[in-house]
Amino acid sequence: MLELPAYLVLGIGTEIGKTFLTCALCKRTPRIKAIKPVLSGFVNDNKSDSSLLLQAMNLEVNFLNLESISPWRFEKPISPNFAGYVDYQKLLEFCKNKINLSIKSQNVLLIEGAGGIMSPINNHKTFIDIAHDLDLPIILVTSNYLGSISHTLCALELIKSKKLKLTKIILNNNYNPPISGAEFINCIQNFYNFEIQEIEDFIKNS
C-alpha cells in the first residue's frame, strides 16, 4: 500500500515501465494522482507519457491539463539537459506545491522522473537530486533485460550512498528475458536484503 503523501518514481534506465506503473496505479486507485514535471520526446497527441497519465486520471488531454502535470515538455527524445532548459529551483517549487495540494486533498502523489535515475535535469542536477532535496521516498522500477543486474545494483548503491529513502523495488519483466523474474530477484537480494515485487503483484495490491 502507498500511504505517504508523495513518492518519486525513478527507473534504472529509460523505457523501463515507469509510466506504465504510474498509469496503472492511478487507474486502480482514484486517490493516487501523478505528475511528470519534465518530459523529453513530447508529441502533442494522446500517446505521450503526460497524455497517458491524464487519461489514467480521467482528465481531458488539453493544454491546461498538460501544463498542470508536465510544465517542462521538450520535443527532442534526449536527456532534458540537451532537450531544453529546466530551472531546477522552479522545478522543486512546482513539486512542493503539488505535494502540498496532495496533502490537503488526502491523496497520494506520484512524481515520475524522466529517463533513468541519473538522467541530467540540467548541467548540475539529476533526477535523484529531487529525492534528496524534497526528502522523497523512492519507488525504483527495474527490469530483467541483459545488463539490468549491474544497472540495478548501481542504482541501489547510489541510493544507499546518498542515504535516501527506498520504499519499493518493482520488477517489470522484460519481453523474452535472459533470466526469469525469480532468478533476477534472487540475484539482487543476494546483495540487498530488500523486498522486490513484480509489477503485476504490486499494482494488484496497491
PDB file of C-alpha atoms in Angstrom:
ATOM      1  CA  MET A   1       0.000   0.000   0.000  1.00  0.00           C
ATOM      2  CA  LEU A   2       1.085   3.552  -0.716  1.00  0.00           C
ATOM      3  CA  GLU A   3       0.286   5.647   2.337  1.00  0.00           C
ATOM      4  CA  LEU A   4       2.696   8.606   2.284  1.00  0.00           C
ATOM      5  CA  PRO A   5       1.679  11.917   0.640  1.00  0.00           C
ATOM      6  CA  ALA A   6       4.207  11.648  -2.196  1.00  0.00           C
ATOM      7  CA  TYR A   7       6.716   9.319  -3.856  1.00  0.00           C
ATOM      8  CA  LEU A   8       9.350   9.766  -6.547  1.00  0.00           C
ATOM      9  CA  VAL A   9       9.118   7.116  -9.282  1.00  0.00           C
ATOM     10  CA  LEU A  10      12.546   6.500 -10.803  1.00  0.00           C
ATOM     11  CA  GLY A  11      13.883   3.825 -13.140  1.00  0.00           C
ATOM     12  CA  ILE A  12      17.250   2.179 -13.643  1.00  0.00           C
ATOM     13  CA  GLY A  13      17.053   3.410 -17.241  1.00  0.00           C
ATOM     14  CA  THR A  14      14.698   4.834 -19.823  1.00  0.00           C
ATOM     15  CA  GLU A  15      11.709   2.925 -21.250  1.00  0.00           C
ATOM     16  CA  ILE A  16      11.720   0.762 -18.133  1.00  0.00           C
ATOM     17  CA  GLY A  17       8.000   0.942 -17.276  1.00  0.00           C
ATOM     18  CA  LYS A  18       7.693   3.997 -15.019  1.00  0.00           C
ATOM     19  CA  THR A  19       4.732   5.442 -16.905  1.00  0.00           C
ATOM     20  CA  PHE A  20       3.059   2.047 -17.255  1.00  0.00           C
ATOM     21  CA  LEU A  21       3.289   1.547 -13.491  1.00  0.00           C
ATOM     22  CA  THR A  22       2.165   5.077 -12.645  1.00  0.00           C
ATOM     23  CA  CYS A  23      -0.815   4.918 -15.008  1.00  0.00           C
ATOM     24  CA  ALA A  24      -1.894   1.534 -13.686  1.00  0.00           C
ATOM     25  CA  LEU A  25      -1.809   2.771 -10.091  1.00  0.00           C
ATOM     26  CA  CYS A  26      -3.828   5.885 -10.975  1.00  0.00           C
ATOM     27  CA  LYS A  27      -6.444   3.797 -12.789  1.00  0.00           C
ATOM     28  CA  ARG A  28      -6.749   1.327  -9.933  1.00  0.00           C
ATOM     29  CA  THR A  29      -6.876   3.814  -7.058  1.00  0.00           C
ATOM     30  CA  PRO A  30      -8.556   7.198  -7.697  1.00  0.00           C
ATOM     31  CA  ARG A  31      -6.820   8.883  -4.758  1.00  0.00           C
ATOM     32  CA  ILE A  32      -3.450   8.247  -6.427  1.00  0.00           C
ATOM     33  CA  LYS A  33      -2.521  11.205  -8.634  1.00  0.00           C
ATOM     34  CA  ALA A  34       0.529  11.711 -10.822  1.00  0.00           C
ATOM     35  CA  ILE A  35       2.730  14.358 -12.371  1.00  0.00           C
ATOM     36  CA  LYS A  36       5.673  14.096 -14.731  1.00  0.00           C
ATOM     37  CA  PRO A  37       7.213  17.569 -14.456  1.00  0.00           C
ATOM     38  CA  VAL A  38       9.878  17.045 -17.123  1.00  0.00           C
ATOM     39  CA  LEU A  39       9.215  15.166 -20.348  1.00  0.00           C
ATOM     40  CA  SER A  40      11.514  14.684 -23.332  1.00  0.00           C
ATOM     41  CA  GLY A  41      10.229  13.359 -26.634  1.00  0.00           C
ATOM     42  CA  PHE A  42       6.860  15.062 -26.236  1.00  0.00           C
ATOM     43  CA  VAL A  43       4.436  14.693 -29.126  1.00  0.00           C
ATOM     44  CA  ASN A  44       1.187  16.620 -28.914  1.00  0.00           C
ATOM     45  CA  ASP A  45      -1.127  13.625 -29.140  1.00  0.00           C
ATOM     46  CA  ASN A  46      -2.837  11.148 -26.845  1.00  0.00           C
ATOM     47  CA  LYS A  47       0.147   8.787 -26.706  1.00  0.00           C
ATOM     48  CA  SER A  48       2.741  10.908 -24.911  1.00  0.00           C
ATOM     49  CA  ASP A  49       3.571   9.943 -21.328  1.00  0.00           C
ATOM     50  CA  SER A  50       1.834  13.056 -19.995  1.00  0.00           C
ATOM     51  CA  SER A  51      -1.282  12.335 -22.057  1.00  0.00           C
ATOM     52  CA  LEU A  52      -1.381   8.764 -20.791  1.00  0.00           C
ATOM     53  CA  LEU A  53      -1.147   9.997 -17.200  1.00  0.00           C
ATOM     54  CA  LEU A  54      -4.038  12.410 -17.740  1.00  0.00           C
ATOM     55  CA  GLN A  55      -6.169   9.670 -19.265  1.00  0.00           C
ATOM     56  CA  ALA A  56      -5.343   7.366 -16.351  1.00  0.00           C
ATOM     57  CA  MET A  57      -6.693  10.058 -14.006  1.00  0.00           C
ATOM     58  CA  ASN A  58      -9.804  10.535 -16.187  1.00  0.00           C
ATOM     59  CA  LEU A  59      -8.719  14.035 -17.191  1.00  0.00           C
ATOM     60  CA  GLU A  60      -9.058  15.559 -20.640  1.00  0.00           C
ATOM     61  CA  VAL A  61      -5.877  15.842 -22.674  1.00  0.00           C
ATOM     62  CA  ASN A  62      -5.622  19.568 -23.308  1.00  0.00           C
ATOM     63  CA  PHE A  63      -3.037  22.316 -22.946  1.00  0.00           C
ATOM     64  CA  LEU A  64      -4.044  23.408 -19.437  1.00  0.00           C
ATOM     65  CA  ASN A  65      -4.026  19.882 -18.050  1.00  0.00           C
ATOM     66  CA  LEU A  66      -0.714  19.096 -19.733  1.00  0.00           C
ATOM     67  CA  GLU A  67       0.747  22.255 -18.192  1.00  0.00           C
ATOM     68  CA  SER A  68      -0.583  21.228 -14.785  1.00  0.00           C
ATOM     69  CA  ILE A  69       1.325  17.930 -14.714  1.00  0.00           C
ATOM     70  CA  SER A  70       4.199  18.446 -17.200  1.00  0.00           C
ATOM     71  CA  PRO A  71       5.206  22.105 -17.492  1.00  0.00           C
ATOM     72  CA  TRP A  72       8.621  21.249 -18.960  1.00  0.00           C
ATOM     73  CA  ARG A  73       7.837  19.413 -22.222  1.00  0.00           C
ATOM     74  CA  PHE A  74      10.523  19.061 -24.879  1.00  0.00           C
ATOM     75  CA  GLU A  75      10.214  17.598 -28.373  1.00  0.00           C
ATOM     76  CA  LYS A  76      13.642  16.002 -28.669  1.00  0.00           C
ATOM     77  CA  PRO A  77      13.765  12.460 -27.189  1.00  0.00           C
ATOM     78  CA  ILE A  78      17.055  13.041 -25.359  1.00  0.00           C
ATOM     79  CA  SER A  79      18.025  13.829 -21.775  1.00  0.00           C
ATOM     80  CA  PRO A  80      16.462  17.097 -20.544  1.00  0.00           C
ATOM     81  CA  ASN A  81      19.777  18.931 -20.233  1.00  0.00           C
ATOM     82  CA  PHE A  82      20.151  18.614 -24.022  1.00  0.00           C
ATOM     83  CA  ALA A  83      16.446  18.840 -24.906  1.00  0.00           C
ATOM     84  CA  GLY A  84      15.761  22.212 -23.262  1.00  0.00           C
ATOM     85  CA  TYR A  85      16.244  24.348 -20.173  1.00  0.00           C
ATOM     86  CA  VAL A  86      14.877  23.464 -16.727  1.00  0.00           C
ATOM     87  CA  ASP A  87      15.200  25.900 -13.830  1.00  0.00           C
ATOM     88  CA  TYR A  88      15.835  23.434 -11.010  1.00  0.00           C
ATOM     89  CA  GLN A  89      14.564  25.709  -8.230  1.00  0.00           C
ATOM     90  CA  LYS A  90      11.321  26.299 -10.125  1.00  0.00           C
ATOM     91  CA  LEU A  91      11.036  22.549 -10.609  1.00  0.00           C
ATOM     92  CA  LEU A  92      11.372  21.995  -6.858  1.00  0.00           C
ATOM     93  CA  GLU A  93       8.776  24.690  -6.142  1.00  0.00           C
ATOM     94  CA  PHE A  94       6.392  23.100  -8.636  1.00  0.00           C
ATOM     95  CA  CYS A  95       6.775  19.719  -6.939  1.00  0.00           C
ATOM     96  CA  LYS A  96       6.395  21.226  -3.458  1.00  0.00           C
ATOM     97  CA  ASN A  97       3.146  22.930  -4.444  1.00  0.00           C
ATOM     98  CA  LYS A  98       1.770  19.703  -5.889  1.00  0.00           C
ATOM     99  CA  ILE A  99       2.764  17.785  -2.749  1.00  0.00           C
ATOM    100  CA  ASN A 100       1.006  20.354  -0.546  1.00  0.00           C
ATOM    101  CA  LEU A 101      -2.138  20.059  -2.669  1.00  0.00           C
ATOM    102  CA  SER A 102      -1.940  16.285  -2.344  1.00  0.00           C
ATOM    103  CA  ILE A 103      -1.685  16.542   1.444  1.00  0.00           C
ATOM    104  CA  LYS A 104      -4.702  18.875   1.620  1.00  0.00           C
ATOM    105  CA  SER A 105      -6.729  16.551  -0.595  1.00  0.00           C
ATOM    106  CA  GLN A 106      -5.557  13.453   1.308  1.00  0.00           C
ATOM    107  CA  ASN A 107      -4.315  11.970  -1.938  1.00  0.00           C
ATOM    108  CA  VAL A 108      -1.105  10.156  -2.834  1.00  0.00           C
ATOM    109  CA  LEU A 109       1.092  11.915  -5.385  1.00  0.00           C
ATOM    110  CA  LEU A 110       3.453  10.048  -7.696  1.00  0.00           C
ATOM    111  CA  ILE A 111       6.181  12.251  -9.175  1.00  0.00           C
ATOM    112  CA  GLU A 112       7.573  10.450 -12.208  1.00  0.00           C
ATOM    113  CA  GLY A 113      11.108  11.138 -13.363  1.00  0.00           C
ATOM    114  CA  ALA A 114      12.266  11.177 -16.983  1.00  0.00           C
ATOM    115  CA  GLY A 115      14.769   8.601 -18.219  1.00  0.00           C
ATOM    116  CA  GLY A 116      16.978   6.869 -15.681  1.00  0.00           C
ATOM    117  CA  ILE A 117      17.785   7.635 -12.078  1.00  0.00           C
ATOM    118  CA  MET A 118      20.863   9.687 -13.051  1.00  0.00           C
ATOM    119  CA  SER A 119      19.419  11.388 -16.128  1.00  0.00           C
ATOM    120  CA  PRO A 120      20.546  15.033 -16.033  1.00  0.00           C
ATOM    121  CA  ILE A 121      17.828  17.632 -15.481  1.00  0.00           C
ATOM    122  CA  ASN A 122      20.299  20.379 -16.303  1.00  0.00           C
ATOM    123  CA  ASN A 123      24.087  20.656 -16.234  1.00  0.00           C
ATOM    124  CA  HIS A 124      24.220  20.412 -12.444  1.00  0.00           C
ATOM    125  CA  LYS A 125      21.294  18.298 -11.213  1.00  0.00           C
ATOM    126  CA  THR A 126      19.925  14.812 -11.899  1.00  0.00           C
ATOM    127  CA  PHE A 127      16.582  13.265 -11.003  1.00  0.00           C
ATOM    128  CA  ILE A 128      17.916  11.590  -7.888  1.00  0.00           C
ATOM    129  CA  ASP A 129      18.668  15.067  -6.506  1.00  0.00           C
ATOM    130  CA  ILE A 130      14.913  15.669  -6.269  1.00  0.00           C
ATOM    131  CA  ALA A 131      14.657  12.796  -3.787  1.00  0.00           C
ATOM    132  CA  HIS A 132      17.357  14.380  -1.643  1.00  0.00           C
ATOM    133  CA  ASP A 133      16.169  17.982  -1.875  1.00  0.00           C
ATOM    134  CA  LEU A 134      12.493  17.197  -1.210  1.00  0.00           C
ATOM    135  CA  ASP A 135      13.137  14.263   1.139  1.00  0.00           C
ATOM    136  CA  LEU A 136      11.005  11.977  -1.018  1.00  0.00           C
ATOM    137  CA  PRO A 137      10.829   8.180  -0.773  1.00  0.00           C
ATOM    138  CA  ILE A 138      11.800   6.407  -3.991  1.00  0.00           C
ATOM    139  CA  ILE A 139       9.927   3.752  -5.930  1.00  0.00           C
ATOM    140  CA  LEU A 140      12.593   2.172  -8.146  1.00  0.00           C
ATOM    141  CA  VAL A 141      11.452   0.433 -11.338  1.00  0.00           C
ATOM    142  CA  THR A 142      13.781  -2.181 -12.781  1.00  0.00           C
ATOM    143  CA  SER A 143      13.674  -4.949 -15.376  1.00  0.00           C
ATOM    144  CA  ASN A 144      15.447  -8.198 -16.235  1.00  0.00           C
ATOM    145  CA  TYR A 145      16.998  -7.361 -19.608  1.00  0.00           C
ATOM    146  CA  LEU A 146      20.631  -8.193 -20.369  1.00  0.00           C
ATOM    147  CA  GLY A 147      22.749  -5.868 -18.214  1.00  0.00           C
ATOM    148  CA  SER A 148      19.951  -4.945 -15.827  1.00  0.00           C
ATOM    149  CA  ILE A 149      21.546  -6.642 -12.810  1.00  0.00           C
ATOM    150  CA  SER A 150      24.524  -4.290 -12.966  1.00  0.00           C
ATOM    151  CA  HIS A 151      22.273  -1.284 -13.635  1.00  0.00           C
ATOM    152  CA  THR A 152      20.034  -2.191 -10.694  1.00  0.00           C
ATOM    153  CA  LEU A 153      22.914  -2.748  -8.279  1.00  0.00           C
ATOM    154  CA  CYS A 154      24.459   0.575  -9.331  1.00  0.00           C
ATOM    155  CA  ALA A 155      21.160   2.366  -8.707  1.00  0.00           C
ATOM    156  CA  LEU A 156      20.757   0.734  -5.298  1.00  0.00           C
ATOM    157  CA  GLU A 157      24.323   1.550  -4.314  1.00  0.00           C
ATOM    158  CA  LEU A 158      23.731   5.168  -5.319  1.00  0.00           C
ATOM    159  CA  ILE A 159      20.549   5.392  -3.242  1.00  0.00           C
ATOM    160  CA  LYS A 160      22.357   3.827  -0.298  1.00  0.00           C
ATOM    161  CA  SER A 161      25.411   6.092  -0.583  1.00  0.00           C
ATOM    162  CA  LYS A 162      23.213   9.198  -0.645  1.00  0.00           C
ATOM    163  CA  LYS A 163      21.227   7.879   2.348  1.00  0.00           C
ATOM    164  CA  LEU A 164      17.928   8.244   0.520  1.00  0.00           C
ATOM    165  CA  LYS A 165      14.654   6.518   1.351  1.00  0.00           C
ATOM    166  CA  LEU A 166      13.912   3.489  -0.796  1.00  0.00           C
ATOM    167  CA  THR A 167      10.293   2.389  -0.427  1.00  0.00           C
ATOM    168  CA  LYS A 168       9.745  -0.118  -3.222  1.00  0.00           C
ATOM    169  CA  ILE A 169      11.683  -2.018  -5.876  1.00  0.00           C
ATOM    170  CA  ILE A 170       9.367  -3.015  -8.712  1.00  0.00           C
ATOM    171  CA  LEU A 171      10.334  -5.541 -11.392  1.00  0.00           C
ATOM    172  CA  ASN A 172       8.816  -5.006 -14.826  1.00  0.00           C
ATOM    173  CA  ASN A 173       9.526  -8.305 -16.565  1.00  0.00           C
ATOM    174  CA  ASN A 174      11.225  -7.834 -19.922  1.00  0.00           C
ATOM    175  CA  TYR A 175       9.943  -9.460 -23.102  1.00  0.00           C
ATOM    176  CA  ASN A 176      11.907 -12.686 -23.657  1.00  0.00           C
ATOM    177  CA  PRO A 177      14.331 -12.023 -20.771  1.00  0.00           C
ATOM    178  CA  PRO A 178      17.685 -13.840 -20.432  1.00  0.00           C
ATOM    179  CA  ILE A 179      16.717 -14.868 -16.874  1.00  0.00           C
ATOM    180  CA  SER A 180      13.374 -15.256 -15.133  1.00  0.00           C
ATOM    181  CA  GLY A 181      11.903 -12.718 -12.761  1.00  0.00           C
ATOM    182  CA  ALA A 182      12.517 -15.064  -9.835  1.00  0.00           C
ATOM    183  CA  GLU A 183      16.183 -15.523 -10.794  1.00  0.00           C
ATOM    184  CA  PHE A 184      16.616 -11.770 -11.122  1.00  0.00           C
ATOM    185  CA  ILE A 185      15.032 -11.121  -7.723  1.00  0.00           C
ATOM    186  CA  ASN A 186      17.168 -13.790  -6.030  1.00  0.00           C
ATOM    187  CA  CYS A 187      20.332 -12.338  -7.548  1.00  0.00           C
ATOM    188  CA  ILE A 188      19.602  -8.769  -6.422  1.00  0.00           C
ATOM    189  CA  GLN A 189      18.610  -9.967  -2.954  1.00  0.00           C
ATOM    190  CA  ASN A 190      21.996 -11.661  -2.571  1.00  0.00           C
ATOM    191  CA  PHE A 191      23.391  -8.117  -2.440  1.00  0.00           C
ATOM    192  CA  TYR A 192      20.478  -6.152  -0.964  1.00  0.00           C
ATOM    193  CA  ASN A 193      18.078  -7.675   1.536  1.00  0.00           C
ATOM    194  CA  PHE A 194      15.083  -5.740   0.260  1.00  0.00           C
ATOM    195  CA  GLU A 195      11.693  -6.917  -0.963  1.00  0.00           C
ATOM    196  CA  ILE A 196      11.260  -6.821  -4.737  1.00  0.00           C
ATOM    197  CA  GLN A 197       7.760  -7.107  -6.169  1.00  0.00           C
ATOM    198  CA  GLU A 198       6.810  -7.958  -9.713  1.00  0.00           C
ATOM    199  CA  ILE A 199       4.845  -5.128 -11.266  1.00  0.00           C
ATOM    200  CA  GLU A 200       1.559  -7.016 -11.644  1.00  0.00           C
ATOM    201  CA  ASP A 201       1.540  -8.051  -7.977  1.00  0.00           C
ATOM    202  CA  PHE A 202       2.370  -4.548  -6.793  1.00  0.00           C
ATOM    203  CA  ILE A 203      -0.418  -2.965  -8.857  1.00  0.00           C
ATOM    204  CA  LYS A 204      -2.920  -5.570  -7.684  1.00  0.00           C
ATOM    205  CA  ASN A 205      -2.127  -4.961  -4.005  1.00  0.00           C
ATOM    206  CA  SER A 206      -1.946  -1.153  -4.123  1.00  0.00           C
TER     207      SER A 206
END
